[in-house]
C-alpha atoms as an extended CHARMM CRD file, in Angstrom:
* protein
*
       264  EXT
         1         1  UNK       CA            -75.8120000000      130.0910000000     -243.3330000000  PROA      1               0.0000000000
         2         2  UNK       CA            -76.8480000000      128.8300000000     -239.9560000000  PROA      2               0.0000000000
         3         3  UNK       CA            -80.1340000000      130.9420000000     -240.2900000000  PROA      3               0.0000000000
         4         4  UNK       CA            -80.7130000000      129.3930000000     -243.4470000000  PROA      4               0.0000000000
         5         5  UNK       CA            -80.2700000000      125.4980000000     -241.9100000000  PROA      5               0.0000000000
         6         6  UNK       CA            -82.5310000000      126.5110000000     -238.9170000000  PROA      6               0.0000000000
         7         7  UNK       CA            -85.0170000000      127.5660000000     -241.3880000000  PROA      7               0.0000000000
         8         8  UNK       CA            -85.1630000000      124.0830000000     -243.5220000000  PROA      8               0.0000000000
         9         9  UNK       CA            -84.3670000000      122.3900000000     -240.1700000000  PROA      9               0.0000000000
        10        10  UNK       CA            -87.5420000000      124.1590000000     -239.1030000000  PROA      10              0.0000000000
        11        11  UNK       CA            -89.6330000000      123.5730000000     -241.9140000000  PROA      11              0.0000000000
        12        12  UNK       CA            -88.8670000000      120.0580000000     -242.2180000000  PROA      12              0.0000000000
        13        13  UNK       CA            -89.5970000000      118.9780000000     -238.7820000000  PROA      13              0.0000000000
        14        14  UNK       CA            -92.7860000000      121.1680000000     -238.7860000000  PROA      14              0.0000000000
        15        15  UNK       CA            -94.1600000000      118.5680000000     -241.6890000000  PROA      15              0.0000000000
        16        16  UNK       CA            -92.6720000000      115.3890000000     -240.7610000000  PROA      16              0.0000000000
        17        17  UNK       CA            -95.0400000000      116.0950000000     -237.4170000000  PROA      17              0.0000000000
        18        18  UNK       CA            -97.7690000000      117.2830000000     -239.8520000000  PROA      18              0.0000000000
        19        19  UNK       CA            -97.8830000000      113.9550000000     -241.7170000000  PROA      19              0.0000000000
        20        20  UNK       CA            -97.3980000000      112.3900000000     -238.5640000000  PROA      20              0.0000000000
        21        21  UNK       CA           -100.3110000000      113.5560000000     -237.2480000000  PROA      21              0.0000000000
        22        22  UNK       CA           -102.7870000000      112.7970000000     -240.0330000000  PROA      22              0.0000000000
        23        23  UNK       CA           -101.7350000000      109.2140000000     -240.5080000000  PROA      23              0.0000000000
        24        24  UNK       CA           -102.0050000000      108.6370000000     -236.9050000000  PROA      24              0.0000000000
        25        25  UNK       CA           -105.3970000000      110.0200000000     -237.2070000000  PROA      25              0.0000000000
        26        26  UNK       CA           -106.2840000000      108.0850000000     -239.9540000000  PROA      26              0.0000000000
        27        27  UNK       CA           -105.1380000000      105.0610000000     -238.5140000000  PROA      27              0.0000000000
        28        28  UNK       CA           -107.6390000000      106.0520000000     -235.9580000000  PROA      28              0.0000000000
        29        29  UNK       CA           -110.5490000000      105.9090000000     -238.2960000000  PROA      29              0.0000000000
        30        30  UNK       CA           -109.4420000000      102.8550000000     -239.7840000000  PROA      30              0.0000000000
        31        31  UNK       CA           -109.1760000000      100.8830000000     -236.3340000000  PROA      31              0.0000000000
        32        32  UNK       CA           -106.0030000000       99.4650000000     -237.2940000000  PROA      32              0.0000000000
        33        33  UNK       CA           -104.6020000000       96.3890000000     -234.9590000000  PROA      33              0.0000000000
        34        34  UNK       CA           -100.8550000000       96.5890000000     -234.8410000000  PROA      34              0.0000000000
        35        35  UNK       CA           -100.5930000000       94.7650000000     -231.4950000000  PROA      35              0.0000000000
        36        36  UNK       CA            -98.9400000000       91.1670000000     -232.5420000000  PROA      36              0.0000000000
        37        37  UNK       CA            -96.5400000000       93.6790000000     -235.0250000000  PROA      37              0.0000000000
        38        38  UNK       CA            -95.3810000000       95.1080000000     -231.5680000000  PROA      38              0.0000000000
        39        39  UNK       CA            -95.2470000000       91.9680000000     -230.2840000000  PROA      39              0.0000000000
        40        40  UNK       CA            -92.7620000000       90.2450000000     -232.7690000000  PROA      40              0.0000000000
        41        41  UNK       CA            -90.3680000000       93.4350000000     -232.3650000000  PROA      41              0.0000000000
        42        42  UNK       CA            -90.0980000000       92.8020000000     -228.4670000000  PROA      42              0.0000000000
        43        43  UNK       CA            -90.0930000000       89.2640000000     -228.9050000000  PROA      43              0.0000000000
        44        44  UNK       CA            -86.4830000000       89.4140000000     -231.8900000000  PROA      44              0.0000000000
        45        45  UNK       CA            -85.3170000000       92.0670000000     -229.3830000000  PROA      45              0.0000000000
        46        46  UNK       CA            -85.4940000000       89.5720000000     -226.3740000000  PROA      46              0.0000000000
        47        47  UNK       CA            -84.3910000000       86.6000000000     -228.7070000000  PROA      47              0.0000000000
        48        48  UNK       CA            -81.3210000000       88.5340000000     -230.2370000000  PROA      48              0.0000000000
        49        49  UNK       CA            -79.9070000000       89.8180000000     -226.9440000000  PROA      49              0.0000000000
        50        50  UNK       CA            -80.9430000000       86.6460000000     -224.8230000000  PROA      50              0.0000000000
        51        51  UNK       CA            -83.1150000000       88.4460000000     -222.9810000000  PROA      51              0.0000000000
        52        52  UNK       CA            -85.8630000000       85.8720000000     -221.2180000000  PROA      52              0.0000000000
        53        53  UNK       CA            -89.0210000000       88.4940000000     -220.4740000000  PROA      53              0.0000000000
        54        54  UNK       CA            -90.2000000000       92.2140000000     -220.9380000000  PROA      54              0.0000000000
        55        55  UNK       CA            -89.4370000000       93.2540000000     -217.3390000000  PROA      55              0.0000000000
        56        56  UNK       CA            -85.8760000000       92.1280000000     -217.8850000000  PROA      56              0.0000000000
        57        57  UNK       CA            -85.7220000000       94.3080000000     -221.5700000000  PROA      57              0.0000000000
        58        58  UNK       CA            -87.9090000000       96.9920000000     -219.4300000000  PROA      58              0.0000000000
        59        59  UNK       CA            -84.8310000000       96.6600000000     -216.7350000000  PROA      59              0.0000000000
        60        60  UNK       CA            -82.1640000000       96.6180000000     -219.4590000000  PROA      60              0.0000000000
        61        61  UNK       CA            -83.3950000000       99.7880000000     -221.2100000000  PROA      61              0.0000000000
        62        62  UNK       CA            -84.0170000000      101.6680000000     -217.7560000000  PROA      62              0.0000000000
        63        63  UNK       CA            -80.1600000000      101.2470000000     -217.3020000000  PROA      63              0.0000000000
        64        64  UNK       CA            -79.3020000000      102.8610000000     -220.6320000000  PROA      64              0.0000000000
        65        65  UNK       CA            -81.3950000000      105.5660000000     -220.2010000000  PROA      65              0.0000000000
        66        66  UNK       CA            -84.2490000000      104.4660000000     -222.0660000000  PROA      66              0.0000000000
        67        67  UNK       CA            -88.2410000000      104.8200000000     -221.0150000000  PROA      67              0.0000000000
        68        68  UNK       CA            -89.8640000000      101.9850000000     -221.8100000000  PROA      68              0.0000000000
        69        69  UNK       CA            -93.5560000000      102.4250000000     -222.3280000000  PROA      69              0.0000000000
        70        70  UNK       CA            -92.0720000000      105.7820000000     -223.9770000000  PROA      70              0.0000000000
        71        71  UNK       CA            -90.1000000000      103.4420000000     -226.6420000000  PROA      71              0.0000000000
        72        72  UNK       CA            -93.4780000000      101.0810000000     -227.1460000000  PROA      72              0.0000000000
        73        73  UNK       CA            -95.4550000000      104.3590000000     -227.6960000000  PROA      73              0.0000000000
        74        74  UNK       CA            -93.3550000000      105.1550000000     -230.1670000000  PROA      74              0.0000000000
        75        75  UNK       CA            -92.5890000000      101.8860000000     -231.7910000000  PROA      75              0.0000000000
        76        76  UNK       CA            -97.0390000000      101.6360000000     -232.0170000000  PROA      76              0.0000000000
        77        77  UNK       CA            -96.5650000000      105.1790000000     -233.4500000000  PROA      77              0.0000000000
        78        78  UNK       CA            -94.2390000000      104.5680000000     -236.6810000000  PROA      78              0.0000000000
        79        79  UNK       CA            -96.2120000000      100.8990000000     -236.8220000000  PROA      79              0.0000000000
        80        80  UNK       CA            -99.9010000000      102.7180000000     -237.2160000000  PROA      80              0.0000000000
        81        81  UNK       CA            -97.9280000000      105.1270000000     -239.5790000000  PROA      81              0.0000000000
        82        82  UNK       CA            -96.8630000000      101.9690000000     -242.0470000000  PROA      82              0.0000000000
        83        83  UNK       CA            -99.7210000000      100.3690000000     -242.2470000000  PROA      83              0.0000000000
        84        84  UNK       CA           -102.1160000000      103.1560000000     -243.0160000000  PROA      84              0.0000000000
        85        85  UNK       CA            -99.3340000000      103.9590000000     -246.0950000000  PROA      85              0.0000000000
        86        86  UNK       CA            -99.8500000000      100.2660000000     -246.9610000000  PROA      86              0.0000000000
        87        87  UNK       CA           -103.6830000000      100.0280000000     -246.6570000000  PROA      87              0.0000000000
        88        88  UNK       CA           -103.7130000000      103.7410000000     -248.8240000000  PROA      88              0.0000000000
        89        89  UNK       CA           -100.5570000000      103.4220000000     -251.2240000000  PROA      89              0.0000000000
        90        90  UNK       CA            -98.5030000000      100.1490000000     -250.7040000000  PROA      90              0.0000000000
        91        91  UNK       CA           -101.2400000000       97.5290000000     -251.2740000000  PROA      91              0.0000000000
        92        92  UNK       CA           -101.7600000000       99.1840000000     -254.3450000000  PROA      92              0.0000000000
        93        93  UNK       CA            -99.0280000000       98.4040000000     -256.2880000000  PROA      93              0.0000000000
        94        94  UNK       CA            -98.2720000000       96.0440000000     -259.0250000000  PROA      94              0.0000000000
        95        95  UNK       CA            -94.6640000000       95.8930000000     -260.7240000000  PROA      95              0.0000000000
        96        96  UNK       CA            -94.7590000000       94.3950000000     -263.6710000000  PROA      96              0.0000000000
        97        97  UNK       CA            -91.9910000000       91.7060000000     -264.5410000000  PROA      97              0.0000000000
        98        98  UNK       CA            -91.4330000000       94.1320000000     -267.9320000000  PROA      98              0.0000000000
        99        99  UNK       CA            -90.4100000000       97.1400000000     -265.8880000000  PROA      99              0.0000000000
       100       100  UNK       CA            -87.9650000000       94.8630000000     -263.8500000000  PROA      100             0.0000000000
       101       101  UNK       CA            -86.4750000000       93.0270000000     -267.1540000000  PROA      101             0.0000000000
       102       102  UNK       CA            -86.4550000000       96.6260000000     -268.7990000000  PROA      102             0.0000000000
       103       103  UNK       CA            -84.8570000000       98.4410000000     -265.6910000000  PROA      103             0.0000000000
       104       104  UNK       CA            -81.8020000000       95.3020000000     -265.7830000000  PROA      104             0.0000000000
       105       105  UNK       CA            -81.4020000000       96.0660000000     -269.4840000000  PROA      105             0.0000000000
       106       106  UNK       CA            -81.4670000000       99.6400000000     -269.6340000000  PROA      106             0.0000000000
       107       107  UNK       CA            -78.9280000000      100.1330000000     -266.4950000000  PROA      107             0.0000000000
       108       108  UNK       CA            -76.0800000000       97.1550000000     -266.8370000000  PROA      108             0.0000000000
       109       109  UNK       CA            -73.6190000000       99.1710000000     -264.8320000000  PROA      109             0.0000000000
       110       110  UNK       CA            -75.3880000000       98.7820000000     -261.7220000000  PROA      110             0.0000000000
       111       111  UNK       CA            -75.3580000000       95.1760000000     -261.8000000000  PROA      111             0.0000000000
       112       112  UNK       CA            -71.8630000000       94.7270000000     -262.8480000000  PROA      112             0.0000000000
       113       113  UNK       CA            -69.0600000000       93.7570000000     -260.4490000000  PROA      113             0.0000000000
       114       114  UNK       CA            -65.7470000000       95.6340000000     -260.6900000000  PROA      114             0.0000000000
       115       115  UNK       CA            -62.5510000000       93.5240000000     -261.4770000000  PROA      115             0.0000000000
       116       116  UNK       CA            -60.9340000000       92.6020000000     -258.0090000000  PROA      116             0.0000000000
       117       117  UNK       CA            -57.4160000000       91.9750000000     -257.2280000000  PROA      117             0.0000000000
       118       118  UNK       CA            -55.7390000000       90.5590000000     -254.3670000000  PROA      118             0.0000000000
       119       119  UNK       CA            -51.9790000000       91.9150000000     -253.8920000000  PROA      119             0.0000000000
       120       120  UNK       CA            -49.0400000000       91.6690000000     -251.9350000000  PROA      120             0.0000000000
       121       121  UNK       CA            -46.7850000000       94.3500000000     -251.3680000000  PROA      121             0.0000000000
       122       122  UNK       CA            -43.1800000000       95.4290000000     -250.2300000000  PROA      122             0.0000000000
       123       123  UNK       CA            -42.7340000000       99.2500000000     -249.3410000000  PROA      123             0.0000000000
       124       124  UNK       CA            -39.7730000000      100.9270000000     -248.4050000000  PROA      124             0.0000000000
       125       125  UNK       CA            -40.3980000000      104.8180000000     -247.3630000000  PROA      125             0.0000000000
       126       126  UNK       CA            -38.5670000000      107.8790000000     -248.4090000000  PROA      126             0.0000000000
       127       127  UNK       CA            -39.4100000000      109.3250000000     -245.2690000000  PROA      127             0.0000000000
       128       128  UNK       CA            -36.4260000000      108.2280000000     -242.8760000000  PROA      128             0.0000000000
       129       129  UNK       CA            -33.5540000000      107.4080000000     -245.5030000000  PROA      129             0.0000000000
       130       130  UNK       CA            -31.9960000000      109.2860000000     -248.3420000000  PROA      130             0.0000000000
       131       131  UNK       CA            -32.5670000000      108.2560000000     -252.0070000000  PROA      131             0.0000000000
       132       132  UNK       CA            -29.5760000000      106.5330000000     -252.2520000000  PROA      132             0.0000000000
       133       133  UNK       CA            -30.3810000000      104.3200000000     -248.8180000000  PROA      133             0.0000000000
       134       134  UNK       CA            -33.5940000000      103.5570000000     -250.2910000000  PROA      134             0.0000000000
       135       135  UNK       CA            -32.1690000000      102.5260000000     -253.7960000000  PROA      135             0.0000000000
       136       136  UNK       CA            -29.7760000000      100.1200000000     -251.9310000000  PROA      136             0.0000000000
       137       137  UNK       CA            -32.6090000000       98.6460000000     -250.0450000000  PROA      137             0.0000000000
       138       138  UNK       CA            -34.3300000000       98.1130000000     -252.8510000000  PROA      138             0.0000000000
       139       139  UNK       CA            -31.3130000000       96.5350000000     -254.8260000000  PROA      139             0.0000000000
       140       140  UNK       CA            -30.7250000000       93.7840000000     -252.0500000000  PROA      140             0.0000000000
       141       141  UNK       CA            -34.4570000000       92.8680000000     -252.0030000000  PROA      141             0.0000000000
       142       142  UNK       CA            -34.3620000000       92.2390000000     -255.8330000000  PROA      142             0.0000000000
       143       143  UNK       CA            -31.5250000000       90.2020000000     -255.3760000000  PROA      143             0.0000000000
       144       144  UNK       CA            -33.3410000000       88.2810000000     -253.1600000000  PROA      144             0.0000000000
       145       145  UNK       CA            -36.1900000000       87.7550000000     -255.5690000000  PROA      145             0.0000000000
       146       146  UNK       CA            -34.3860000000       87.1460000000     -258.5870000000  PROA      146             0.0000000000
       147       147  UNK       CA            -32.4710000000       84.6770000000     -256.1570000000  PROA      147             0.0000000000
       148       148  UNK       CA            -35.8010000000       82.7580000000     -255.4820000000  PROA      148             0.0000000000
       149       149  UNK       CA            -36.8620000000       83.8610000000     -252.2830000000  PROA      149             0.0000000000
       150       150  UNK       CA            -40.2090000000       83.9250000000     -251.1950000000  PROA      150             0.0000000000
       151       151  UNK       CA            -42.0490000000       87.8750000000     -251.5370000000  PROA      151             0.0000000000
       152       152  UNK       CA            -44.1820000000       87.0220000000     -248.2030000000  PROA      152             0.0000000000
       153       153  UNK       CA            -41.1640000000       86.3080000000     -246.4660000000  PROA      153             0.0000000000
       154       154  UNK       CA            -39.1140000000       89.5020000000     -247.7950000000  PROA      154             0.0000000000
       155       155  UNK       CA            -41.9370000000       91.6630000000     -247.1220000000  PROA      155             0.0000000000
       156       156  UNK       CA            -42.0270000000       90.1540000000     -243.4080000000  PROA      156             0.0000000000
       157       157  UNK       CA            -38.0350000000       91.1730000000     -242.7150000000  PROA      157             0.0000000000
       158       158  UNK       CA            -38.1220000000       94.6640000000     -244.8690000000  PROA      158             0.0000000000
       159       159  UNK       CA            -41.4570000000       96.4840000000     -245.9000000000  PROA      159             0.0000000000
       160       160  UNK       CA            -42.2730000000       99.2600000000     -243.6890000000  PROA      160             0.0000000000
       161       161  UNK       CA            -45.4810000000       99.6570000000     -243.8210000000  PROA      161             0.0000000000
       162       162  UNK       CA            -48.1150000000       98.0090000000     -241.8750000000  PROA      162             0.0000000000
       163       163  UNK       CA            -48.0240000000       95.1550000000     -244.4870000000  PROA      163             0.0000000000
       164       164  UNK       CA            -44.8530000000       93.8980000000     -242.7100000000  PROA      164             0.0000000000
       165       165  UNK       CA            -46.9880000000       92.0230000000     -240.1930000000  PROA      165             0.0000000000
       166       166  UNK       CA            -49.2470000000       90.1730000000     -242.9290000000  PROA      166             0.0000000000
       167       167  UNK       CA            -46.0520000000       89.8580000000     -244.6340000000  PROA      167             0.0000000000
       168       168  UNK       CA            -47.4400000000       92.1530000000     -247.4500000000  PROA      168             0.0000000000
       169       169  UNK       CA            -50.9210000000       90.8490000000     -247.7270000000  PROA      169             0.0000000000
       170       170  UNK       CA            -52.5580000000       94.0720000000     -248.7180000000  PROA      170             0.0000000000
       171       171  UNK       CA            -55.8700000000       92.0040000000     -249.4120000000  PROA      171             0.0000000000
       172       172  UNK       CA            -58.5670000000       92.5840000000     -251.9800000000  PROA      172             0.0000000000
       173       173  UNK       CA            -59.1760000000       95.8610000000     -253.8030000000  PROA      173             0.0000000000
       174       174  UNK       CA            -61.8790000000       96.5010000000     -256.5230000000  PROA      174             0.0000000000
       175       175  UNK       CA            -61.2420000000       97.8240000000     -259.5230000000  PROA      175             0.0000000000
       176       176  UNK       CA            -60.6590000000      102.1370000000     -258.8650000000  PROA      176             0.0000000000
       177       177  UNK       CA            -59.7350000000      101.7980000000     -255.5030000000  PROA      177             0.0000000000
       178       178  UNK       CA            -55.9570000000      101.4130000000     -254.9340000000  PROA      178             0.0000000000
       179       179  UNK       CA            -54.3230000000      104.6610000000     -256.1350000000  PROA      179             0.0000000000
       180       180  UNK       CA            -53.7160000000      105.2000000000     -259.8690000000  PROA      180             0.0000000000
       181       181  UNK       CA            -49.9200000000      104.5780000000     -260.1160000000  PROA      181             0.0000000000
       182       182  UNK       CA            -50.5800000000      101.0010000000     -258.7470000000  PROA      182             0.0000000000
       183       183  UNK       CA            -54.1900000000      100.5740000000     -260.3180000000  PROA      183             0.0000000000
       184       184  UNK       CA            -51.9680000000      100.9180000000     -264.1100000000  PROA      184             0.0000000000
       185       185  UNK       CA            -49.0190000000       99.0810000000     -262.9260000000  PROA      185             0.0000000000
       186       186  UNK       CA            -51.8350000000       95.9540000000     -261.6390000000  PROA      186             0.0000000000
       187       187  UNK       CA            -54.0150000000       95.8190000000     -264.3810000000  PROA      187             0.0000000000
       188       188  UNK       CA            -52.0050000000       93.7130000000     -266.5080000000  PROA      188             0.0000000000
       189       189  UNK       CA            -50.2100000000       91.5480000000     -264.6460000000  PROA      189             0.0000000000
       190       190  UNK       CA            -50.3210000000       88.0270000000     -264.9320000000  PROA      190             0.0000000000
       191       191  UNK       CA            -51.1260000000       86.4740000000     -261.6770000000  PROA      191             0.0000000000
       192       192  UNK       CA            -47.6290000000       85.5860000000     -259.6120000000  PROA      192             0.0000000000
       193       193  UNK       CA            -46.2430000000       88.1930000000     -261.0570000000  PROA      193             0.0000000000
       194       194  UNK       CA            -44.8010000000       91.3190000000     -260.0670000000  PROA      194             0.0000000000
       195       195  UNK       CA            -44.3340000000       95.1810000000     -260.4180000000  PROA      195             0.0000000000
       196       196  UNK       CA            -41.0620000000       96.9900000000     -260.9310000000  PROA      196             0.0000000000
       197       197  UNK       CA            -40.5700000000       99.6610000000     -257.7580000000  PROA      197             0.0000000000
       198       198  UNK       CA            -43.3650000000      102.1840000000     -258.4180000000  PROA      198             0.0000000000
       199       199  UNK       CA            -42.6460000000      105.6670000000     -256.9130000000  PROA      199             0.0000000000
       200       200  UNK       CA            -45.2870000000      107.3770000000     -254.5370000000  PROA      200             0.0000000000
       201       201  UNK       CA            -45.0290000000      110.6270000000     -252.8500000000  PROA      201             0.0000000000
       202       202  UNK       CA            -44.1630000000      108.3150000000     -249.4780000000  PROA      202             0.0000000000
       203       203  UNK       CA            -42.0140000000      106.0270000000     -250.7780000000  PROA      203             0.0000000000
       204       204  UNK       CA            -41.7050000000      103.0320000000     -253.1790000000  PROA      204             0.0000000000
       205       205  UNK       CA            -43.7620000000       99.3620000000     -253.5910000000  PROA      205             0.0000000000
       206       206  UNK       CA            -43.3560000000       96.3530000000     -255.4000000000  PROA      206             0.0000000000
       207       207  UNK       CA            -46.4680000000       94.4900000000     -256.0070000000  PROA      207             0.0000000000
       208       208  UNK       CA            -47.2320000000       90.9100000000     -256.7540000000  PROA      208             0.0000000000
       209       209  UNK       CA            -50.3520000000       89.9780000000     -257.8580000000  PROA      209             0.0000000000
       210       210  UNK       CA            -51.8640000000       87.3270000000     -255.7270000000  PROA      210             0.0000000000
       211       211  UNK       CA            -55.5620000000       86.6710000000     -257.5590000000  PROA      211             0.0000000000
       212       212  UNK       CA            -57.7360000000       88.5890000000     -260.2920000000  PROA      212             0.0000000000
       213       213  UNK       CA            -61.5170000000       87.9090000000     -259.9390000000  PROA      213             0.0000000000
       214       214  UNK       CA            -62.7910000000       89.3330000000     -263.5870000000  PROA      214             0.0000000000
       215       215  UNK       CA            -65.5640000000       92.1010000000     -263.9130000000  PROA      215             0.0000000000
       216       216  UNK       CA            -69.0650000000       90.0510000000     -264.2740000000  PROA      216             0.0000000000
       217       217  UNK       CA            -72.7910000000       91.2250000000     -265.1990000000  PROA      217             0.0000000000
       218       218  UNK       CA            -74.8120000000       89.6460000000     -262.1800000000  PROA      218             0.0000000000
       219       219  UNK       CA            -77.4610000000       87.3750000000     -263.7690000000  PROA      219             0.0000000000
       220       220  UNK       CA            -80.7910000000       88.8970000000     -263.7430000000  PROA      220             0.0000000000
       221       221  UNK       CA            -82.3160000000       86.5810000000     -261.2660000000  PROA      221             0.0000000000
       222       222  UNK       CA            -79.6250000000       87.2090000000     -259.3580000000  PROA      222             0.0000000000
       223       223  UNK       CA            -80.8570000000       90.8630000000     -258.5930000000  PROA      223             0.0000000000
       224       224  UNK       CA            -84.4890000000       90.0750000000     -259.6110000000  PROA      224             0.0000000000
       225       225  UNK       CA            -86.0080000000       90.7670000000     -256.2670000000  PROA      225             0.0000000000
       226       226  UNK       CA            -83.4560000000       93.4410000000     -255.6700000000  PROA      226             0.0000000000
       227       227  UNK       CA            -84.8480000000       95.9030000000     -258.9970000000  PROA      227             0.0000000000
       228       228  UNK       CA            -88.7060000000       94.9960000000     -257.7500000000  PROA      228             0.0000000000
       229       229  UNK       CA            -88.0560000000       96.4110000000     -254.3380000000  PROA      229             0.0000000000
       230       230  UNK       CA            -86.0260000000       99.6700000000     -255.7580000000  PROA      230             0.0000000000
       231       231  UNK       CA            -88.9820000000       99.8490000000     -258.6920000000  PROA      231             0.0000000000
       232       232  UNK       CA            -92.0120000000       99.6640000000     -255.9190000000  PROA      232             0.0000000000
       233       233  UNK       CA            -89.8490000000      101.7420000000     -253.3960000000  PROA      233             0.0000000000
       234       234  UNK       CA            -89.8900000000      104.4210000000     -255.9470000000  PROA      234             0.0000000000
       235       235  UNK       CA            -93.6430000000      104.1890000000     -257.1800000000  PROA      235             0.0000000000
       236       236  UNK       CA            -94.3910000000      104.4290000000     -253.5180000000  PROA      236             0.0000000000
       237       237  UNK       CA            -92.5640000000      107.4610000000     -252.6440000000  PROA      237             0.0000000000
       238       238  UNK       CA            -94.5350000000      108.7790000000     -255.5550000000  PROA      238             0.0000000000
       239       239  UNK       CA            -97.9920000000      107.8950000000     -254.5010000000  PROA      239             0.0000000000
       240       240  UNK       CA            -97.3500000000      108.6320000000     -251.1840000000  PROA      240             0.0000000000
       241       241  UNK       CA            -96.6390000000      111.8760000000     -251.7510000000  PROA      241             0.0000000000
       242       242  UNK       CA            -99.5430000000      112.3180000000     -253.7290000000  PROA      242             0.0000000000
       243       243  UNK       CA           -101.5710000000      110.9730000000     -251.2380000000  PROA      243             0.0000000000
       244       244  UNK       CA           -100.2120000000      113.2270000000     -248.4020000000  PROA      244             0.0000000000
       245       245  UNK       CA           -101.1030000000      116.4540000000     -250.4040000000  PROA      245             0.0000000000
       246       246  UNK       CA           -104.6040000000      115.0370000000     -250.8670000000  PROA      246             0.0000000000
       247       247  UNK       CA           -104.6730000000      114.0830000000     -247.2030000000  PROA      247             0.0000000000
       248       248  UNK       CA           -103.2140000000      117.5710000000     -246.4360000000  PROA      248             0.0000000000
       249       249  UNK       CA           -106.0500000000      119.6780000000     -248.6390000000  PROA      249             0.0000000000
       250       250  UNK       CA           -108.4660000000      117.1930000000     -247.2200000000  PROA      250             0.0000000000
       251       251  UNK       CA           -107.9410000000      118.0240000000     -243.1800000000  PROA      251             0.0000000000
       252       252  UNK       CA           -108.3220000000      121.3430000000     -241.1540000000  PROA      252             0.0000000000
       253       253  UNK       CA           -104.5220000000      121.5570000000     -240.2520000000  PROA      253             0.0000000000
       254       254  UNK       CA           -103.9450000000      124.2090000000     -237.1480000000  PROA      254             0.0000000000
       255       255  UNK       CA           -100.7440000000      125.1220000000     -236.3680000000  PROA      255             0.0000000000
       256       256  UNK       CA           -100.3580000000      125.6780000000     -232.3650000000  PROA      256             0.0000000000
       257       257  UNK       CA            -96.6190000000      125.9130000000     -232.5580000000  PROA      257             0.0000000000
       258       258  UNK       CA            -94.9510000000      127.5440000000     -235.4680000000  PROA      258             0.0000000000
       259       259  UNK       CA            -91.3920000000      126.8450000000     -234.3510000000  PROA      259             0.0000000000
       260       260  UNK       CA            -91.0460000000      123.4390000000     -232.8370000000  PROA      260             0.0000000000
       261       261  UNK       CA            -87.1510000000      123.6970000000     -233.0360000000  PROA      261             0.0000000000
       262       262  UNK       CA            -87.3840000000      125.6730000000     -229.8670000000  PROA      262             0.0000000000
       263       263  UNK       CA            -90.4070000000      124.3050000000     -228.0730000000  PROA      263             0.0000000000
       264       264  UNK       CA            -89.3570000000      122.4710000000     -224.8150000000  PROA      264             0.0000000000
């Protein structure tokens, strides 16, 4: 198996540094100018960490272990990279507001939000007490709540669970995430209401439902923007690739080190 991973490993890194090559060389021929690019990056660095010139981010990175002119080189490197995809692939693509309405229609479970509920909880565990300890426990807290008392406050003097110190605020869960037993027993309450004691392999709960936000479609210009990026991401990926293996049969590639996993 590990001879196997070394292998893709291998093989993968060999062409990433491939590609890497040709559109740096490529970039070369087109005389691209990526120098006020570099120059925004350093500048949101400095203005996101409060940093007032280079030779203080220069000083900063030298005391995390971090080469400076090696980072710019490399920062120019993946900029060249970008635009020579844009210039050859990127530029060239047009997404038609069809595809996008199409893409919204054909795939309405993407845009759709889950119901989400917002529940409080009292839990008593099975893990310390015997089943008759527990059923008493659970007896006096119904009293309680049949009495009128308030569920935050009960949860606050006997749930033992970490909900004891948000006196049972569980907080929001989307539909499919709380665990199935408790997913059933939620779905159709009312909200205020509450659960019966629902067994689970730890223990017990009684849920009240706090809030219900109902399952919605997002409106399409909601995610408009959202589908054209994923729809040109995808018809780049394409084209790019396509343009790579025409780059590739186009060049004289020689390969000086067949296994760069172990060149040092």
């Amino acid at each position: 198996e590990f001879d196997k991973q070394y292998e893709a490993q291998k093989k993968e890194l060999l062409e990433r540094m491939i590609t890497e090559r040709l559109l740096l060389q490529e970039a070369s021929k087109m005389d691209l100018n990526i120098e006020e690019q570099l120059r925004m990056i350093i500048d949101n660095i400095k203005a996101q960490n409060n940093i007032g010139s280079d030779e203080e981010l220069r000083r900063l990175m030298t005391q995390q272990g971090i080469n400076f002119e090696a980072w710019k080189k490399q920062q120019e490197r993946g900029l060249l990279q970008q635009a020579v995809v844009f210039n050859e692939v990127g530029r060239n693509i047009t997404i038609d507001e069809t595809d996008v309405i199409n893409y919204y229609d054909q795939h309405p479970d993407q845009f759709t939000e889950p119901t989400e509920y917002r529940i409080r909880a009292i839990f008593i565990s099975s893990e310390d007490k015997s089943g008759e300890e527990a059923q008493r426990k659970m007896e006096e807290i119904d009293e309680k709540l049949a009495a009128g008392e308030e569920m935050a406050a009960l949860a606050a003097q006997y749930s033992e669970g970490p909900e004891k110190e948000s006196q049972g605020d569980l907080g929001t869960f989307k539909e499919g995430e709380l665990a199935e037993p408790l997913q059933k027993a939620v779905e159709n309450l009312a909200i205020g209401s509450m659960t019966s004691w629902i067994q689970m392999p730890n223990g017990w709960f009684r849920i009240k439902l706090e809030e219900r936000k109902e399952s919605r479609l997002k409106p399409f210009e909601e995610v408009r923007d959202g589908i054209e990026n994923m729809l040109f991401n995808q018809e780049q990926q394409e084209r790019l690739q396509e343009y790579l293996e025409d780059l590739k049969n186009r060049s004289y590639i020689k390969i000086l080190i067949s296994d760069p996993l172990r060149y040092r």
